[in-house]
mmCIF file of C-alpha atoms and ligand atoms in Angstrom:
data_model
loop_
_atom_site.group_PDB
_atom_site.id
_atom_site.type_symbol
_atom_site.label_atom_id
_atom_site.label_comp_id
_atom_site.label_asym_id
_atom_site.label_seq_id
_atom_site.Cartn_x
_atom_site.Cartn_y
_atom_site.Cartn_z
ATOM 1 C CA MET A 47 188.048 242.329 -85.096
ATOM 2 C CA ASN A 48 186.915 245.839 -85.864
ATOM 3 C CA LEU A 49 187.886 249.020 -83.785
ATOM 4 C CA ALA A 50 185.106 251.145 -85.098
ATOM 5 C CA ASN A 51 182.200 249.861 -83.044
ATOM 6 C CA PRO A 52 183.754 249.963 -79.542
ATOM 7 C CA LEU A 53 185.299 253.398 -80.405
ATOM 8 C CA LEU A 54 182.056 254.853 -81.574
ATOM 9 C CA SER A 55 180.032 253.560 -78.634
ATOM 10 C CA TRP A 56 182.633 255.010 -76.188
ATOM 11 C CA TYR A 57 182.692 258.328 -78.120
ATOM 12 C CA ASP A 58 178.874 258.562 -77.794
ATOM 13 C CA LYS A 59 179.170 258.382 -74.005
ATOM 14 C CA CYS A 60 182.548 260.058 -73.160
ATOM 15 C CA LYS A 61 183.267 262.636 -75.955
ATOM 16 C CA ARG A 62 184.690 265.880 -74.799
ATOM 17 C CA ASP A 63 182.377 268.912 -74.763
ATOM 18 C CA PHE A 64 183.524 271.529 -77.291
ATOM 19 C CA PRO A 65 181.636 274.517 -78.880
ATOM 20 C CA TRP A 66 182.434 273.317 -82.385
ATOM 21 C CA ARG A 67 180.994 269.869 -81.632
ATOM 22 C CA ASN A 68 177.811 271.071 -80.030
ATOM 23 C CA HIS A 69 176.807 273.970 -82.167
ATOM 24 C CA ASN A 70 173.843 273.486 -84.391
ATOM 25 C CA PHE A 71 175.339 274.289 -87.821
ATOM 26 C CA LYS A 72 172.952 275.144 -90.589
ATOM 27 C CA SER A 73 175.020 273.555 -93.353
ATOM 28 C CA LYS A 74 177.963 271.410 -93.981
ATOM 29 C CA ASP A 75 179.923 274.420 -95.215
ATOM 30 C CA GLU A 76 179.219 276.302 -91.975
ATOM 31 C CA HIS A 77 180.401 273.242 -90.077
ATOM 32 C CA ALA A 78 183.536 273.029 -92.186
ATOM 33 C CA TYR A 79 184.316 276.666 -91.709
ATOM 34 C CA HIS A 80 184.230 276.351 -87.900
ATOM 35 C CA THR A 81 186.160 272.992 -87.995
ATOM 36 C CA TRP A 82 188.893 274.551 -90.130
ATOM 37 C CA ILE A 83 189.319 277.591 -87.889
ATOM 38 C CA CYS A 84 189.431 275.438 -84.734
ATOM 39 C CA GLU A 85 191.986 272.986 -86.272
ATOM 40 C CA VAL A 86 194.385 275.606 -87.402
ATOM 41 C CA MET A 87 194.075 277.454 -84.143
ATOM 42 C CA SER A 88 194.619 274.359 -81.996
ATOM 43 C CA GLN A 89 198.048 273.646 -83.599
ATOM 44 C CA GLN A 90 200.641 274.445 -80.870
ATOM 45 C CA THR A 91 197.992 275.939 -78.655
ATOM 46 C CA LEU A 92 196.687 275.004 -75.138
ATOM 47 C CA LEU A 93 193.077 274.077 -74.938
ATOM 48 C CA SER A 94 192.418 276.697 -72.288
ATOM 49 C CA VAL A 95 193.793 279.400 -74.709
ATOM 50 C CA LEU A 96 192.015 278.049 -77.679
ATOM 51 C CA LEU A 97 188.510 277.983 -76.368
ATOM 52 C CA PRO A 98 187.915 281.725 -75.727
ATOM 53 C CA LYS A 99 189.999 282.768 -78.878
ATOM 54 C CA TYR A 100 187.906 280.366 -81.083
ATOM 55 C CA LEU A 101 184.678 281.816 -79.770
ATOM 56 C CA GLN A 102 185.888 285.399 -80.229
ATOM 57 C CA PHE A 103 187.164 284.730 -83.724
ATOM 58 C CA THR A 104 184.173 282.966 -85.063
ATOM 59 C CA ALA A 105 181.793 285.522 -83.517
ATOM 60 C CA SER A 106 183.793 288.298 -85.123
ATOM 61 C CA LEU A 107 184.360 286.545 -88.530
ATOM 62 C CA PRO A 108 181.568 284.128 -88.851
ATOM 63 C CA ASN A 109 182.198 283.106 -92.536
ATOM 64 C CA ILE A 110 184.825 283.056 -95.304
ATOM 65 C CA THR A 111 183.597 286.373 -96.706
ATOM 66 C CA ALA A 112 184.142 288.065 -93.413
ATOM 67 C CA LEU A 113 187.553 286.359 -93.096
ATOM 68 C CA ALA A 114 188.617 287.112 -96.580
ATOM 69 C CA HIS A 115 187.932 290.897 -96.249
ATOM 70 C CA CYS A 116 189.100 291.220 -92.643
ATOM 71 C CA PRO A 117 191.649 294.175 -92.244
ATOM 72 C CA GLU A 118 195.081 293.056 -91.141
ATOM 73 C CA ASP A 119 194.887 295.081 -87.769
ATOM 74 C CA LYS A 120 191.669 293.329 -86.872
ATOM 75 C CA LEU A 121 193.082 289.913 -87.824
ATOM 76 C CA ARG A 122 196.204 290.432 -85.778
ATOM 77 C CA ALA A 123 194.170 291.535 -82.842
ATOM 78 C CA LEU A 124 191.909 288.415 -83.077
ATOM 79 C CA TRP A 125 194.917 286.128 -83.245
ATOM 80 C CA LYS A 126 196.785 287.966 -80.439
ATOM 81 C CA GLY A 127 198.033 285.353 -77.831
ATOM 82 C CA LEU A 128 198.008 282.501 -80.188
ATOM 83 C CA GLY A 129 201.424 283.025 -81.833
ATOM 84 C CA TYR A 130 202.502 281.858 -85.219
ATOM 85 C CA TYR A 131 200.634 284.607 -87.025
ATOM 86 C CA ALA A 132 201.389 282.955 -90.371
ATOM 87 C CA ARG A 133 198.599 280.585 -89.494
ATOM 88 C CA ALA A 134 196.151 283.468 -89.504
ATOM 89 C CA ARG A 135 197.545 284.745 -92.785
ATOM 90 C CA ASN A 136 197.118 281.256 -94.360
ATOM 91 C CA LEU A 137 193.530 281.095 -93.080
ATOM 92 C CA GLN A 138 192.827 284.377 -94.837
ATOM 93 C CA LYS A 139 194.533 283.303 -97.944
ATOM 94 C CA GLY A 140 192.523 280.098 -97.800
ATOM 95 C CA ALA A 141 189.276 281.968 -97.534
ATOM 96 C CA ARG A 142 190.199 284.263 -100.415
ATOM 97 C CA TYR A 143 191.209 281.172 -102.449
ATOM 98 C CA ILE A 144 187.709 279.577 -101.935
ATOM 99 C CA LEU A 145 185.896 282.818 -102.741
ATOM 100 C CA ASN A 146 187.915 283.756 -105.799
ATOM 101 C CA ASN A 147 189.039 280.331 -107.241
ATOM 102 C CA LEU A 148 186.142 278.173 -106.275
ATOM 103 C CA ASN A 149 183.319 280.856 -106.443
ATOM 104 C CA GLY A 150 182.780 280.525 -102.795
ATOM 105 C CA LYS A 151 181.995 276.723 -103.015
ATOM 106 C CA PHE A 152 183.613 274.771 -100.238
ATOM 107 C CA PRO A 153 185.930 271.875 -101.142
ATOM 108 C CA GLN A 154 184.336 268.626 -100.067
ATOM 109 C CA THR A 155 187.172 265.996 -100.232
ATOM 110 C CA GLN A 156 190.402 265.663 -98.460
ATOM 111 C CA LYS A 157 192.329 266.009 -101.683
ATOM 112 C CA GLN A 158 190.573 269.249 -102.489
ATOM 113 C CA TRP A 159 191.091 270.684 -99.076
ATOM 114 C CA GLN A 160 194.785 270.073 -99.353
ATOM 115 C CA LEU A 161 194.736 272.799 -102.056
ATOM 116 C CA VAL A 162 193.527 275.385 -99.477
ATOM 117 C CA ASN A 163 196.469 277.402 -97.925
ATOM 118 C CA GLY A 164 197.813 275.943 -94.670
ATOM 119 C CA CYS A 165 195.640 272.764 -94.918
ATOM 120 C CA GLY A 166 197.975 269.747 -94.628
ATOM 121 C CA PRO A 167 196.948 266.114 -94.812
ATOM 122 C CA TYR A 168 195.805 266.095 -91.149
ATOM 123 C CA THR A 169 193.551 269.132 -91.212
ATOM 124 C CA SER A 170 192.226 268.113 -94.621
ATOM 125 C CA SER A 171 191.292 264.644 -93.416
ATOM 126 C CA VAL A 172 189.578 266.132 -90.186
ATOM 127 C CA ILE A 173 187.438 268.438 -92.167
ATOM 128 C CA ALA A 174 186.616 265.957 -94.989
ATOM 129 C CA SER A 175 185.703 263.173 -92.551
ATOM 130 C CA ILE A 176 183.768 265.296 -89.923
ATOM 131 C CA CYS A 177 181.867 267.625 -92.238
ATOM 132 C CA TYR A 178 181.575 265.687 -95.500
ATOM 133 C CA ASN A 179 181.620 262.048 -94.299
ATOM 134 C CA GLU A 180 184.667 260.952 -96.314
ATOM 135 C CA PRO A 181 186.074 257.834 -94.798
ATOM 136 C CA ILE A 182 189.666 258.852 -94.170
ATOM 137 C CA ILE A 183 191.768 258.603 -91.078
ATOM 138 C CA ALA A 184 193.416 261.726 -89.699
ATOM 139 C CA VAL A 185 196.930 261.034 -88.102
ATOM 140 C CA ASP A 186 198.298 263.513 -85.698
ATOM 141 C CA GLY A 187 200.577 263.148 -82.578
ATOM 142 C CA ASN A 188 197.899 261.677 -80.438
ATOM 143 C CA VAL A 189 196.792 259.111 -83.092
ATOM 144 C CA ILE A 190 200.468 258.125 -83.550
ATOM 145 C CA ARG A 191 200.709 257.377 -79.902
ATOM 146 C CA VAL A 192 197.530 255.235 -79.926
ATOM 147 C CA GLY A 193 198.510 253.466 -83.135
ATOM 148 C CA SER A 194 202.126 252.665 -82.011
ATOM 149 C CA ARG A 195 200.558 251.135 -78.942
ATOM 150 C CA LEU A 196 197.938 249.174 -80.797
ATOM 151 C CA LEU A 197 200.694 247.718 -83.058
ATOM 152 C CA ASN A 198 203.363 247.614 -80.310
ATOM 153 C CA ILE A 199 205.853 249.668 -82.440
ATOM 154 C CA SER A 200 208.592 250.914 -80.097
ATOM 155 C CA ASP A 201 211.327 251.807 -82.549
ATOM 156 C CA ASN A 202 212.118 255.225 -84.074
ATOM 157 C CA SER A 203 210.356 254.218 -87.389
ATOM 158 C CA ILE A 204 207.262 255.778 -86.070
ATOM 159 C CA TRP A 205 208.692 259.167 -86.431
ATOM 160 C CA ASN A 206 209.273 258.929 -90.249
ATOM 161 C CA PRO A 207 206.526 258.971 -92.942
ATOM 162 C CA ARG A 208 206.915 255.173 -93.616
ATOM 163 C CA GLY A 209 206.263 254.361 -90.044
ATOM 164 C CA GLN A 210 203.334 256.724 -89.856
ATOM 165 C CA LYS A 211 201.890 255.231 -93.018
ATOM 166 C CA LYS A 212 201.859 251.873 -91.277
ATOM 167 C CA ILE A 213 199.634 253.398 -88.645
ATOM 168 C CA PHE A 214 197.396 255.219 -91.232
ATOM 169 C CA ASP A 215 196.992 251.833 -93.254
ATOM 170 C CA PHE A 216 196.139 249.880 -90.184
ATOM 171 C CA LEU A 217 193.528 252.446 -88.897
ATOM 172 C CA GLN A 218 192.191 253.065 -92.367
ATOM 173 C CA LYS A 219 191.169 249.434 -92.609
ATOM 174 C CA HIS A 220 188.971 249.886 -89.492
ATOM 175 C CA ILE A 221 187.477 253.226 -90.411
ATOM 176 C CA SER A 222 183.696 253.413 -89.964
ATOM 177 C CA LYS A 223 182.065 253.980 -93.371
ATOM 178 C CA THR A 224 179.010 255.625 -91.737
ATOM 179 C CA HIS A 225 180.640 257.723 -89.082
ATOM 180 C CA PRO A 226 184.215 258.364 -90.113
ATOM 181 C CA GLY A 227 184.290 261.960 -88.442
ATOM 182 C CA ASN A 228 183.175 260.450 -85.082
ATOM 183 C CA MET A 229 185.723 257.718 -85.506
ATOM 184 C CA ASN A 230 188.604 260.305 -85.941
ATOM 185 C CA GLN A 231 187.251 262.386 -82.970
ATOM 186 C CA ALA A 232 187.027 259.158 -80.840
ATOM 187 C CA LEU A 233 190.714 258.475 -81.568
ATOM 188 C CA MET A 234 191.629 262.113 -80.888
ATOM 189 C CA ASP A 235 189.744 261.898 -77.517
ATOM 190 C CA LEU A 236 191.141 258.548 -76.650
ATOM 191 C CA GLY A 237 194.771 259.832 -77.133
ATOM 192 C CA ALA A 238 193.942 263.033 -75.067
ATOM 193 C CA THR A 239 192.062 261.437 -72.211
ATOM 194 C CA LEU A 240 193.039 257.804 -71.838
ATOM 195 C CA CYS A 241 195.894 256.718 -73.931
ATOM 196 C CA LYS A 242 198.108 259.528 -72.424
ATOM 197 C CA LYS A 243 201.869 259.614 -72.774
ATOM 198 C CA ASN A 244 202.476 258.475 -69.167
ATOM 199 C CA ASN A 245 200.373 255.970 -67.217
ATOM 200 C CA PRO A 246 197.566 255.288 -69.923
ATOM 201 C CA ASN A 247 194.264 254.328 -68.413
ATOM 202 C CA CYS A 248 194.008 250.942 -70.183
ATOM 203 C CA ASN A 249 191.373 249.570 -67.883
ATOM 204 C CA ALA A 250 188.909 252.191 -69.126
ATOM 205 C CA CYS A 251 189.952 251.787 -72.693
ATOM 206 C CA PRO A 252 187.286 250.601 -75.202
ATOM 207 C CA ILE A 253 189.846 248.881 -77.455
ATOM 208 C CA SER A 254 192.214 247.386 -74.840
ATOM 209 C CA THR A 255 191.331 243.835 -76.068
ATOM 210 C CA TYR A 256 192.881 244.828 -79.454
ATOM 211 C CA CYS A 257 196.033 246.487 -78.074
ATOM 212 C CA LYS A 258 199.321 244.626 -78.445
ATOM 213 C CA SER A 259 201.350 246.735 -76.180
ATOM 214 C CA TYR A 260 198.745 246.410 -73.425
ATOM 215 C CA GLU A 261 198.773 242.673 -73.867
ATOM 216 C CA LEU A 262 202.638 242.611 -73.650
ATOM 217 C CA ASN A 263 202.963 245.223 -71.001
ATOM 218 C CA THR A 264 204.955 247.515 -73.180
ATOM 219 C CA THR A 265 202.887 250.655 -73.194
ATOM 220 C CA HIS A 266 205.666 252.614 -71.578
ATOM 221 C CA LEU A 267 207.951 251.688 -74.519
ATOM 222 C CA CYS A 268 205.529 252.877 -77.256
ATOM 223 C CA PRO A 269 206.016 255.305 -78.927
ATOM 224 C CA SER A 270 209.779 255.854 -78.648
ATOM 225 C CA THR A 271 210.798 259.242 -77.686
ATOM 226 C CA LYS A 272 210.625 261.582 -80.683
ATOM 227 C CA PRO A 273 214.313 262.418 -81.907
ATOM 228 C CA ARG A 274 214.895 266.131 -81.202
ATOM 229 C CA ALA A 275 215.473 268.342 -84.253
ATOM 230 C CA LEU A 276 218.635 270.233 -83.961
ATOM 231 C CA SER A 277 217.890 273.847 -82.850
ATOM 232 C CA LYS A 278 220.012 276.849 -84.000
ATOM 233 C CA THR A 279 220.757 279.572 -81.538
ATOM 234 C CA GLN A 280 220.834 283.138 -82.839
ATOM 235 C CA THR A 281 221.585 286.410 -81.204
ATOM 236 C CA LEU A 282 219.306 289.391 -82.091
ATOM 237 C CA PHE A 283 219.437 293.031 -81.195
ATOM 238 C CA ALA A 284 215.981 294.561 -80.781
ATOM 239 C CA ILE A 285 215.936 298.261 -81.328
ATOM 240 C CA ILE A 286 213.705 300.803 -79.469
ATOM 241 C CA PHE A 287 213.976 303.928 -81.588
ATOM 242 C CA LYS A 288 212.468 307.035 -80.087
ATOM 243 C CA ASN A 289 211.128 309.719 -82.457
ATOM 244 C CA PRO A 290 213.618 312.696 -82.403
ATOM 245 C CA GLY A 291 210.566 315.091 -82.567
ATOM 246 C CA CYS A 292 208.334 313.391 -79.955
ATOM 247 C CA ASN A 293 209.853 311.023 -77.548
ATOM 248 C CA SER A 294 206.595 309.337 -76.852
ATOM 249 C CA LYS A 295 206.532 307.827 -80.361
ATOM 250 C CA ILE A 296 208.449 304.627 -81.000
ATOM 251 C CA ALA A 297 209.369 303.070 -84.337
ATOM 252 C CA LEU A 298 207.911 299.893 -85.479
ATOM 253 C CA ILE A 299 208.383 298.190 -88.767
ATOM 254 C CA LYS A 300 206.687 295.411 -90.805
ATOM 255 C CA ARG A 301 209.538 292.834 -91.096
ATOM 256 C CA GLN A 302 210.421 291.751 -94.621
ATOM 257 C CA ASN A 303 212.902 288.983 -93.854
ATOM 258 C CA GLY A 304 213.717 286.194 -91.497
ATOM 259 C CA PHE A 305 211.456 283.856 -89.605
ATOM 260 C CA LEU A 306 209.279 286.673 -88.379
ATOM 261 C CA LYS A 307 208.647 287.839 -91.883
ATOM 262 C CA GLY A 308 205.395 289.747 -92.206
ATOM 263 C CA THR A 309 205.030 290.501 -88.478
ATOM 264 C CA PHE A 310 204.733 293.947 -87.230
ATOM 265 C CA GLY A 311 207.143 294.822 -84.314
ATOM 266 C CA PHE A 312 210.469 296.308 -83.116
ATOM 267 C CA PRO A 313 213.257 296.433 -85.701
ATOM 268 C CA LEU A 314 215.631 293.424 -85.113
ATOM 269 C CA ASN A 315 219.184 292.828 -86.313
ATOM 270 C CA PRO A 316 221.328 289.729 -85.864
ATOM 271 C CA ASN A 317 224.657 291.419 -86.651
ATOM 272 C CA ALA A 318 226.986 290.931 -83.575
ATOM 273 C CA HIS A 319 228.795 294.249 -84.204
ATOM 274 C CA ILE A 320 225.634 296.268 -84.426
ATOM 275 C CA TRP A 321 225.791 297.590 -80.938
ATOM 276 C CA THR A 322 229.297 299.107 -81.130
ATOM 277 C CA LYS A 323 228.619 300.374 -84.661
ATOM 278 C CA ALA A 324 225.355 302.135 -83.446
ATOM 279 C CA TYR A 325 227.106 303.465 -80.282
ATOM 280 C CA GLU A 326 229.955 305.046 -82.186
ATOM 281 C CA TYR A 327 227.732 306.396 -84.957
ATOM 282 C CA LEU A 328 225.214 307.946 -82.562
ATOM 283 C CA LYS A 329 227.943 309.510 -80.352
ATOM 284 C CA ASN A 330 229.131 311.491 -83.447
ATOM 285 C CA ILE A 331 225.766 312.863 -84.172
ATOM 286 C CA LYS A 332 224.942 313.641 -80.529
ATOM 287 C CA GLY A 333 222.556 310.815 -80.152
ATOM 288 C CA THR A 334 222.562 307.919 -77.648
ATOM 289 C CA ALA A 335 222.363 304.212 -77.692
ATOM 290 C CA VAL A 336 221.730 302.461 -74.463
ATOM 291 C CA LEU A 337 222.102 298.674 -74.107
ATOM 292 C CA CYS A 338 219.666 297.339 -71.594
ATOM 293 C CA LYS A 339 221.079 295.024 -68.878
ATOM 294 C CA GLU A 340 218.159 292.699 -69.007
ATOM 295 C CA LYS A 341 218.289 290.073 -71.785
ATOM 296 C CA PHE A 342 215.552 288.183 -73.426
ATOM 297 C CA SER A 343 215.456 284.569 -74.653
ATOM 298 C CA HIS A 344 212.857 283.067 -76.965
ATOM 299 C CA SER A 345 212.115 279.915 -78.899
ATOM 300 C CA ILE A 346 210.426 279.632 -82.258
ATOM 301 C CA THR A 347 210.184 276.049 -83.761
ATOM 302 C CA HIS A 348 213.884 275.196 -84.146
ATOM 303 C CA HIS A 349 215.321 278.634 -83.517
ATOM 304 C CA LYS A 350 216.523 279.683 -80.087
ATOM 305 C CA ILE A 351 217.037 283.402 -79.683
ATOM 306 C CA LYS A 352 219.175 285.158 -77.178
ATOM 307 C CA GLY A 353 218.490 288.855 -77.429
ATOM 308 C CA CYS A 354 219.550 292.301 -76.106
ATOM 309 C CA VAL A 355 217.506 295.555 -76.294
ATOM 310 C CA ILE A 356 219.073 298.794 -77.515
ATOM 311 C CA ILE A 357 217.313 302.024 -76.732
ATOM 312 C CA VAL A 358 218.126 304.670 -79.264
ATOM 313 C CA GLU A 359 217.660 308.393 -79.210
ATOM 314 C CA SER A 360 218.820 310.659 -81.984
ATOM 315 C CA THR A 361 218.942 314.398 -81.853
ATOM 316 C CA GLY A 362 217.479 314.711 -85.342
ATOM 317 C CA GLU A 363 220.638 316.361 -86.955
ATOM 318 C CA LYS A 364 220.441 313.441 -89.434
ATOM 319 C CA SER A 365 217.257 312.060 -90.852
ATOM 320 C CA VAL A 366 215.853 309.140 -88.961
ATOM 321 C CA LYS A 367 215.943 307.149 -92.160
ATOM 322 C CA SER A 368 219.600 307.597 -92.503
ATOM 323 C CA VAL A 369 220.299 306.736 -88.946
ATOM 324 C CA PHE A 370 218.261 303.532 -89.366
ATOM 325 C CA SER A 371 220.020 302.508 -92.461
ATOM 326 C CA LYS A 372 223.546 303.548 -91.345
ATOM 327 C CA CYS A 373 223.355 301.997 -87.834
ATOM 328 C CA PHE A 374 221.078 299.095 -88.258
ATOM 329 C CA ASP A 375 221.026 298.248 -92.003
ATOM 330 C CA LEU A 376 217.194 298.685 -91.829
ATOM 331 C CA LYS A 377 215.351 299.613 -95.133
ATOM 332 C CA GLU A 378 211.758 299.105 -94.015
ATOM 333 C CA ASP A 379 209.297 302.013 -93.694
ATOM 334 C CA ILE A 380 208.926 303.353 -90.161
ATOM 335 C CA ASN A 381 205.560 303.371 -88.429
ATOM 336 C CA TRP A 382 205.577 305.764 -85.408
ATOM 337 C CA VAL A 383 203.460 304.394 -82.681
ATOM 338 C CA ASP A 384 202.400 306.143 -79.515
ATOM 339 C CA ALA A 385 204.236 304.528 -76.602
ATOM 340 C CA ASN A 386 200.989 304.149 -74.657
ATOM 341 C CA ARG A 387 199.410 302.183 -77.469
ATOM 342 C CA LEU A 388 202.465 300.042 -78.186
ATOM 343 C CA ASN A 389 201.460 297.115 -76.355
ATOM 344 C CA GLU A 390 198.233 296.601 -78.341
ATOM 345 C CA SER A 391 200.157 296.972 -81.732
ATOM 346 C CA LEU A 392 202.372 294.032 -80.944
ATOM 347 C CA SER A 393 201.206 290.612 -81.904
ATOM 348 C CA SER A 394 204.055 288.283 -81.317
ATOM 349 C CA SER A 395 205.214 287.118 -77.865
ATOM 350 C CA LEU A 396 208.869 288.047 -78.800
ATOM 351 C CA ASP A 397 207.872 291.632 -79.153
ATOM 352 C CA GLN A 398 205.928 291.553 -75.894
ATOM 353 C CA LYS A 399 209.118 290.379 -74.163
ATOM 354 C CA ILE A 400 211.069 293.261 -75.779
ATOM 355 C CA TYR A 401 208.443 295.729 -74.655
ATOM 356 C CA LYS A 402 208.517 294.517 -71.081
ATOM 357 C CA ILE A 403 212.341 295.071 -70.906
ATOM 358 C CA TRP A 404 211.950 298.472 -72.307
ATOM 359 C CA ARG A 405 209.278 299.224 -69.672
ATOM 360 C CA LEU A 406 211.545 298.149 -66.917
ATOM 361 C CA GLN A 407 214.346 300.359 -68.195
ATOM 362 C CA GLU A 408 212.104 303.359 -68.454
HETATM 363 S S1 SF4 B 784 194.780 249.702 -74.151
HETATM 364 FE FE1 SF4 B 784 196.021 251.357 -73.118
HETATM 365 S S2 SF4 B 784 197.743 251.638 -74.476
HETATM 366 FE FE2 SF4 B 784 196.279 250.392 -75.652
HETATM 367 S S3 SF4 B 784 195.102 251.991 -76.767
HETATM 368 FE FE3 SF4 B 784 193.993 251.691 -74.983
HETATM 369 S S4 SF4 B 784 194.706 253.202 -73.508
HETATM 370 FE FE4 SF4 B 784 196.214 253.029 -75.196
#
């Protein structure tokens, strides 16, 4: 029994049509650059969002030199709508690592790719197998589902590293030595198009004769539901601070701490007493702090955020910096952004929600 042949024949006929698959790349490194970008972009991103963003990103930054030297504003604009900006930052760090530490020479093996920022075992295996023909299986959520069904594993062991190693070891024995990249892409496509979570289309599956859960009629039990990670709920106050000298300018900061570290947006504060503290302080200096009725909620990985928006106006009797630090414990530098251009300066979806609430209030 060998899974490679039926999978490769099926892939030749049924593979999904993507720009990074059909492009005529001039070199393995150019192919690797595009595969790397699309793999990082596709994490936690819908395909319909990914496709136009990938085309725009690679047209604007066609190689590691362009990516390594891209100014932050431009990188943020290219990443806008994809979320988790840390991924874009890691891509840029990775491009700089290849340029500066490897003299621009691309890594070739899965092990070498894992030294590039943001490249875990999965992304490294995808790039090494597709672009440099290394026979190594890439295991992601789709492949875990296919593997658990092939082996009929229905318990929770599949969600820990040992269980996933079982799937890796099994598929690794079957990997095509001549077309490992196509084998990985065939498994990805099989998981996405036939071996779906609900109602897998086993009649059309090229490897159904090797599938234990199909044989035992247990596909609905494999894999088990992934145990949920406990999520933390946090309350955040978002501050819309109007410039005392010019009301149409709003304060944005580059966040130095917390899970949004490094992002550019409205000042945030988790202190439950911040609202009363700000209200009292501003009253005494003839300023105002208005708490918007509309609330926002937001989820980032295991964080759930319940938030309120405070609109602050100060008369300018005290310096803005001192109001900022006294009321809101903020030490970051302020960037005054024109209210009409605010929307385009905000890259995170959390800031977009805050912006909408403020617009409703205005
Ligand atoms: S036979 Fe069905 S359950 Fe088994 S791998 Fe194919 S699609 Fe998935």
